[in-house]
GROMACS .gro file of C-alpha atoms in nm:
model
  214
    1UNK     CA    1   4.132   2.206  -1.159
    2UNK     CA    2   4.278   2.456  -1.378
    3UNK     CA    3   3.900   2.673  -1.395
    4UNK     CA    4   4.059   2.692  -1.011
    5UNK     CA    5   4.360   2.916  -1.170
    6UNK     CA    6   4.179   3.123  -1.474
    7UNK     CA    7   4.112   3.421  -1.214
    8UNK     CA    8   4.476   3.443  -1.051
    9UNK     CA    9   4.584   3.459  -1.425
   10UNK     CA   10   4.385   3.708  -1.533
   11UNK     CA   11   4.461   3.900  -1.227
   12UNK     CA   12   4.826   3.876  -1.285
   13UNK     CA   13   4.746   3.992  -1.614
   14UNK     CA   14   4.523   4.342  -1.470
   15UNK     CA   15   4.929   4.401  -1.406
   16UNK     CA   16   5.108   4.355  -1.741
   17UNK     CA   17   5.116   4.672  -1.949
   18UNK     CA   18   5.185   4.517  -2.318
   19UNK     CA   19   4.821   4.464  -2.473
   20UNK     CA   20   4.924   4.373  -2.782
   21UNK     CA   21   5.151   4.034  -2.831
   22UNK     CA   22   5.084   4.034  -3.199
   23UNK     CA   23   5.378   3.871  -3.384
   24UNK     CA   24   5.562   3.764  -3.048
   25UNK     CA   25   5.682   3.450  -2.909
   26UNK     CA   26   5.609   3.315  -2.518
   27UNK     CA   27   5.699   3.111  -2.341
   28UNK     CA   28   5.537   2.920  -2.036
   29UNK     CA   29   5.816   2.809  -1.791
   30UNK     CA   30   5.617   2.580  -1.565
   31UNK     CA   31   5.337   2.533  -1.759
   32UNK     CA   32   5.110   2.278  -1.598
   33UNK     CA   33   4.827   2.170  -1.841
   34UNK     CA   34   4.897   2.475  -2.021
   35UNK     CA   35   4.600   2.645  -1.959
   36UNK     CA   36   4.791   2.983  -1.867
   37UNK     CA   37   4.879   2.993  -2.273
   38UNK     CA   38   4.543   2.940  -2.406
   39UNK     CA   39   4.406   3.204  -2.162
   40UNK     CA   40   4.653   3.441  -2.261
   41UNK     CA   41   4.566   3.379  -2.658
   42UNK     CA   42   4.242   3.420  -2.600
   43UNK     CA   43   4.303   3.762  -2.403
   44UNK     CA   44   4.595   3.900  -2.607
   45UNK     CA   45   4.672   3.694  -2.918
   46UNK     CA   46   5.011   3.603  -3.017
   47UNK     CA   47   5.246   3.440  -3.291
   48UNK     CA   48   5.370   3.133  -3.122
   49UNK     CA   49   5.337   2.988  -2.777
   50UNK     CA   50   5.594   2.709  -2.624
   51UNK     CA   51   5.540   2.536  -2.287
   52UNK     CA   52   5.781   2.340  -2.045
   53UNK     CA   53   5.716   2.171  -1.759
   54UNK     CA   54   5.905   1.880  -1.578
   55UNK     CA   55   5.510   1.675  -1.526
   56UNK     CA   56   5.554   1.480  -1.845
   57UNK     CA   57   5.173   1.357  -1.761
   58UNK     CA   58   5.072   1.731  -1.737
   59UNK     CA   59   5.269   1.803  -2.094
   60UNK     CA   60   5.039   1.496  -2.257
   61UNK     CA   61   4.733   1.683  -2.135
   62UNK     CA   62   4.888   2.008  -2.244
   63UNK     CA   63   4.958   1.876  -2.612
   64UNK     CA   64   4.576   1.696  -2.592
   65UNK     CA   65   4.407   2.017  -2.500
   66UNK     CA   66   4.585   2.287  -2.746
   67UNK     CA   67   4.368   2.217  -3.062
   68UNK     CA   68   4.443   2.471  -3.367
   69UNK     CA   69   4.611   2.729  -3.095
   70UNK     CA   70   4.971   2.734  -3.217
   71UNK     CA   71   5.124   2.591  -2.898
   72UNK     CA   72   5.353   2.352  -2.837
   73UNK     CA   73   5.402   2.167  -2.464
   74UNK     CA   74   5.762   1.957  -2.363
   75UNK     CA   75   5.837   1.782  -2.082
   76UNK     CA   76   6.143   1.978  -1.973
   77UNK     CA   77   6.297   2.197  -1.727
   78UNK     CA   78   6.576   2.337  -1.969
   79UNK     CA   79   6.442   2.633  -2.189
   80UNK     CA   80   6.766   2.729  -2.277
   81UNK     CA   81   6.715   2.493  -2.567
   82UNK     CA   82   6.533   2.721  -2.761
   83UNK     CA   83   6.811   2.983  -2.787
   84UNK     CA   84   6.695   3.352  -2.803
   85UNK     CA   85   6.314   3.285  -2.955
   86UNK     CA   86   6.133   3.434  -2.716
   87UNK     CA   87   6.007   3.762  -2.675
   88UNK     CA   88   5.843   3.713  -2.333
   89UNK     CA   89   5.869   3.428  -2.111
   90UNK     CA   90   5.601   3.405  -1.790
   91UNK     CA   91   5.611   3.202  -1.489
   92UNK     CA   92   5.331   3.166  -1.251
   93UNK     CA   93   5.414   3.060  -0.870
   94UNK     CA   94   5.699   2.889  -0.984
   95UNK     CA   95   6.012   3.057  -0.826
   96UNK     CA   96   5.922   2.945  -0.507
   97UNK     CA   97   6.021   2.574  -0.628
   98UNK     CA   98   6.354   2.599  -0.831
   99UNK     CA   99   6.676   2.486  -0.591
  100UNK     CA  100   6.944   2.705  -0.822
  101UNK     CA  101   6.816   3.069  -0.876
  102UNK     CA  102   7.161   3.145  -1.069
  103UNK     CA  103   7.134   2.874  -1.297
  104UNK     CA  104   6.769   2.946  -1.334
  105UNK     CA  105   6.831   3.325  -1.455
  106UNK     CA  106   7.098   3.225  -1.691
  107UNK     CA  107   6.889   2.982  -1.893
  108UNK     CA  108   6.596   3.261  -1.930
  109UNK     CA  109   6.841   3.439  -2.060
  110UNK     CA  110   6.990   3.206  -2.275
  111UNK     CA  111   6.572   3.150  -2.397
  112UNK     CA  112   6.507   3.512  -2.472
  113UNK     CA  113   6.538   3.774  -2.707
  114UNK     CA  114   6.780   4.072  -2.651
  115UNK     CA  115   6.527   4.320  -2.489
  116UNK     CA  116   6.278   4.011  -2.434
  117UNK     CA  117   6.063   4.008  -2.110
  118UNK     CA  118   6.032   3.782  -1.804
  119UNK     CA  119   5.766   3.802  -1.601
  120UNK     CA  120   5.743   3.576  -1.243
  121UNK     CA  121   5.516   3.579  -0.983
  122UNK     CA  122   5.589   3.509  -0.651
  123UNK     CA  123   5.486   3.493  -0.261
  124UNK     CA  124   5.698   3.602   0.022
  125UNK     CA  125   5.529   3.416   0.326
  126UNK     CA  126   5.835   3.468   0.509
  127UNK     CA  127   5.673   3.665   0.800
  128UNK     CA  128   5.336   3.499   0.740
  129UNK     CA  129   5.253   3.290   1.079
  130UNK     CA  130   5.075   3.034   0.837
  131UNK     CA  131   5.400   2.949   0.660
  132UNK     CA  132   5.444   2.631   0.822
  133UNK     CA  133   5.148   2.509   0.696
  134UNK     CA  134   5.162   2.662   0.382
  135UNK     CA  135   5.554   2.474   0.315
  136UNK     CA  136   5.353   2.131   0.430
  137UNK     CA  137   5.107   2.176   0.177
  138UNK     CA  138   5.309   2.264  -0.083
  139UNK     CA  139   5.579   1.949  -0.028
  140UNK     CA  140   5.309   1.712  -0.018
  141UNK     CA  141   5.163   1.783  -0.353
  142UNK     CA  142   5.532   1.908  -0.499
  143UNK     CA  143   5.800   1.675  -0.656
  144UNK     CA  144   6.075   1.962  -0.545
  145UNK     CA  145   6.026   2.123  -0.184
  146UNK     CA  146   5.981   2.445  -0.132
  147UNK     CA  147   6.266   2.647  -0.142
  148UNK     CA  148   6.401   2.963   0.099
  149UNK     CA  149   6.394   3.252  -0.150
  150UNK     CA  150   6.351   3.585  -0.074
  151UNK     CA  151   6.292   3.892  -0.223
  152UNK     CA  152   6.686   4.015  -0.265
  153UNK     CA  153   6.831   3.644  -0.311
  154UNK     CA  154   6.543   3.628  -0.651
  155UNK     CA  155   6.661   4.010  -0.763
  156UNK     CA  156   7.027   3.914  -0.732
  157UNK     CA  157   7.053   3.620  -0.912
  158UNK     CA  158   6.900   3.825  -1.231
  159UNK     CA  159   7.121   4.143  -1.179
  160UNK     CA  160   7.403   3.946  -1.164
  161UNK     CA  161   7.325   3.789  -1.543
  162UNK     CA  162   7.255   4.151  -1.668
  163UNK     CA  163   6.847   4.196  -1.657
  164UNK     CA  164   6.711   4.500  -1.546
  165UNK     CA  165   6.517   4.386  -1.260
  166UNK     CA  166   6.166   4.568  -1.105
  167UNK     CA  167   5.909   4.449  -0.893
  168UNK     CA  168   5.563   4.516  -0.789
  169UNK     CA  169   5.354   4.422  -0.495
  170UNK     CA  170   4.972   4.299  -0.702
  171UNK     CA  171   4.795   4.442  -0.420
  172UNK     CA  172   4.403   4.338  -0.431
  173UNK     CA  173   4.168   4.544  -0.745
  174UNK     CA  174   3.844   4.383  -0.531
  175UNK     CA  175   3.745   4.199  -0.255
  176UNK     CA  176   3.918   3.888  -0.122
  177UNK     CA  177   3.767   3.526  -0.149
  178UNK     CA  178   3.808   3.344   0.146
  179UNK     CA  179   3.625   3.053   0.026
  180UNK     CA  180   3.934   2.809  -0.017
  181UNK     CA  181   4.190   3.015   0.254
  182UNK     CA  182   4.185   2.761   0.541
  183UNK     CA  183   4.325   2.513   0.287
  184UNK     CA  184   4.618   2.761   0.308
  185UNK     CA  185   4.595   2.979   0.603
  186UNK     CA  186   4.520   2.942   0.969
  187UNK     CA  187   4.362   3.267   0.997
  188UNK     CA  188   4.220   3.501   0.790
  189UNK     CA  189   4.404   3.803   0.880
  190UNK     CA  190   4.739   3.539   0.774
  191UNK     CA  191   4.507   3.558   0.412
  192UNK     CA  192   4.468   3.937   0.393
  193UNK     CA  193   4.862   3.983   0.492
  194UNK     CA  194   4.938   3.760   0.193
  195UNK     CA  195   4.734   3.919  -0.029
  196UNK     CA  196   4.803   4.300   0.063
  197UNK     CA  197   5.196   4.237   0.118
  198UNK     CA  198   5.347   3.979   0.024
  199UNK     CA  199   5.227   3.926  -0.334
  200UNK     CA  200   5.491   4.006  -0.588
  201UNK     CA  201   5.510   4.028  -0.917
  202UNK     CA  202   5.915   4.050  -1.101
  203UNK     CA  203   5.964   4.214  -1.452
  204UNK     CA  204   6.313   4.106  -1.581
  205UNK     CA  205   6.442   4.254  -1.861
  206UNK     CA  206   6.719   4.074  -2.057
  207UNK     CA  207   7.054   4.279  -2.169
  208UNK     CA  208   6.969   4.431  -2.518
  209UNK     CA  209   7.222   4.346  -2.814
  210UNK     CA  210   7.571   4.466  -2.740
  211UNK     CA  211   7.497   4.519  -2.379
  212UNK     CA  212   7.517   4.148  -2.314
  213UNK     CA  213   7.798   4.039  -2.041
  214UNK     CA  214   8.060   3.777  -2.182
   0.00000   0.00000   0.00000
């Protein structure tokens, strides 16, 4: 299953400009089986890696599959527990299932590092015709349903706790498998308007010391 998610990753990763993570801490906020963070040492080796995830099963298998890497996976959805130790924090199609965006920017921030570096992906099917099959999809396999963010109701919630927010469309480097679409999509073209325009990628920056609000 997670072979299934190695070549979004690295294609989210075609889009990151810091090469080197020597000596920095990450975190994996939805983490899965943390295959993301083994990818990602493998590709750009780093100090320390930490993974949370409310799948306590998925966690086990995390911990299981880690070896020597120096990860560690917890079954939790509260990263504010590890107060300022990270210097970049990732998640991956994520945003699309977390009810309180406020809350969710103000623990980030409470997990990072002044300066320190979120990264979230996310997909706004909002005008995509295949969206109600998409939202079925997603709340049968999901424990929390999808949720009705947006572009501007994401952004907000961060601005208002002080990032620096930017965004990015990750337009396409190659062609476009449709191999699995109709598991998704009704129509192809529904595919290609995902993939071209409504594929987003959010890098929030968190208040540097002395800049932070009170």
């Amino acid at each position: 299953m997670e072979d299934d998610h190695v070549p979004h990753w690295k294609r989210v990763l075609c889009f990151i400009p810091e090469e080197n993570l020597e000596g920095n801490s990450i975190l994996d906020f939805g983490c899965n089986q943390g295959g993301f963070l083994r990818l990602l040492y493998e590709l750009r080796p780093y100090k320390e890696g930490i993974g949370t995830d409310l799948a306590r099963k998925s966690v086990e298998i995390a911990n299981q599959r880690k070896g020597e890497l120096p990860l560690e996976f917890y079954a939790t959805g509260q990263p504010e527990q590890f107060q300022h130790r990270f210097d970049f924090a990732f998640s991956l199609a994520v945003l699309y299932l977390i009810p309180n965006l406020d809350e969710h920017a103000s623990k980030i921030k409470s997990s990072l590092k002044a300066g320190g570096v979120y990264y979230a992906t996310f997909a706004d099917y909002t005008s995509n015709p295949s969206l109600p099959k998409i939202r079925e999809r997603i709340n049968s396999n999901a424990v929390i349903p999808m949720q009705n963010h947006s572009l501007d109701t994401i952004s907000q919630a961060f601005i208002q706790e002080g990032f620096q927010v930017s965004v990015r469309r990750m337009l396409p480097t190659g062609f476009v498998d449709l191999s699995h679409g109709k598991k998704w999509y009704n129509q192809v073209e529904d595919q290609l308007q995902f993939a071209y325009e409504q594929s987003y990628l959010f890098r929030f920056v968190a208040p540097k010391a002395g800049s932070d609000r009170t």
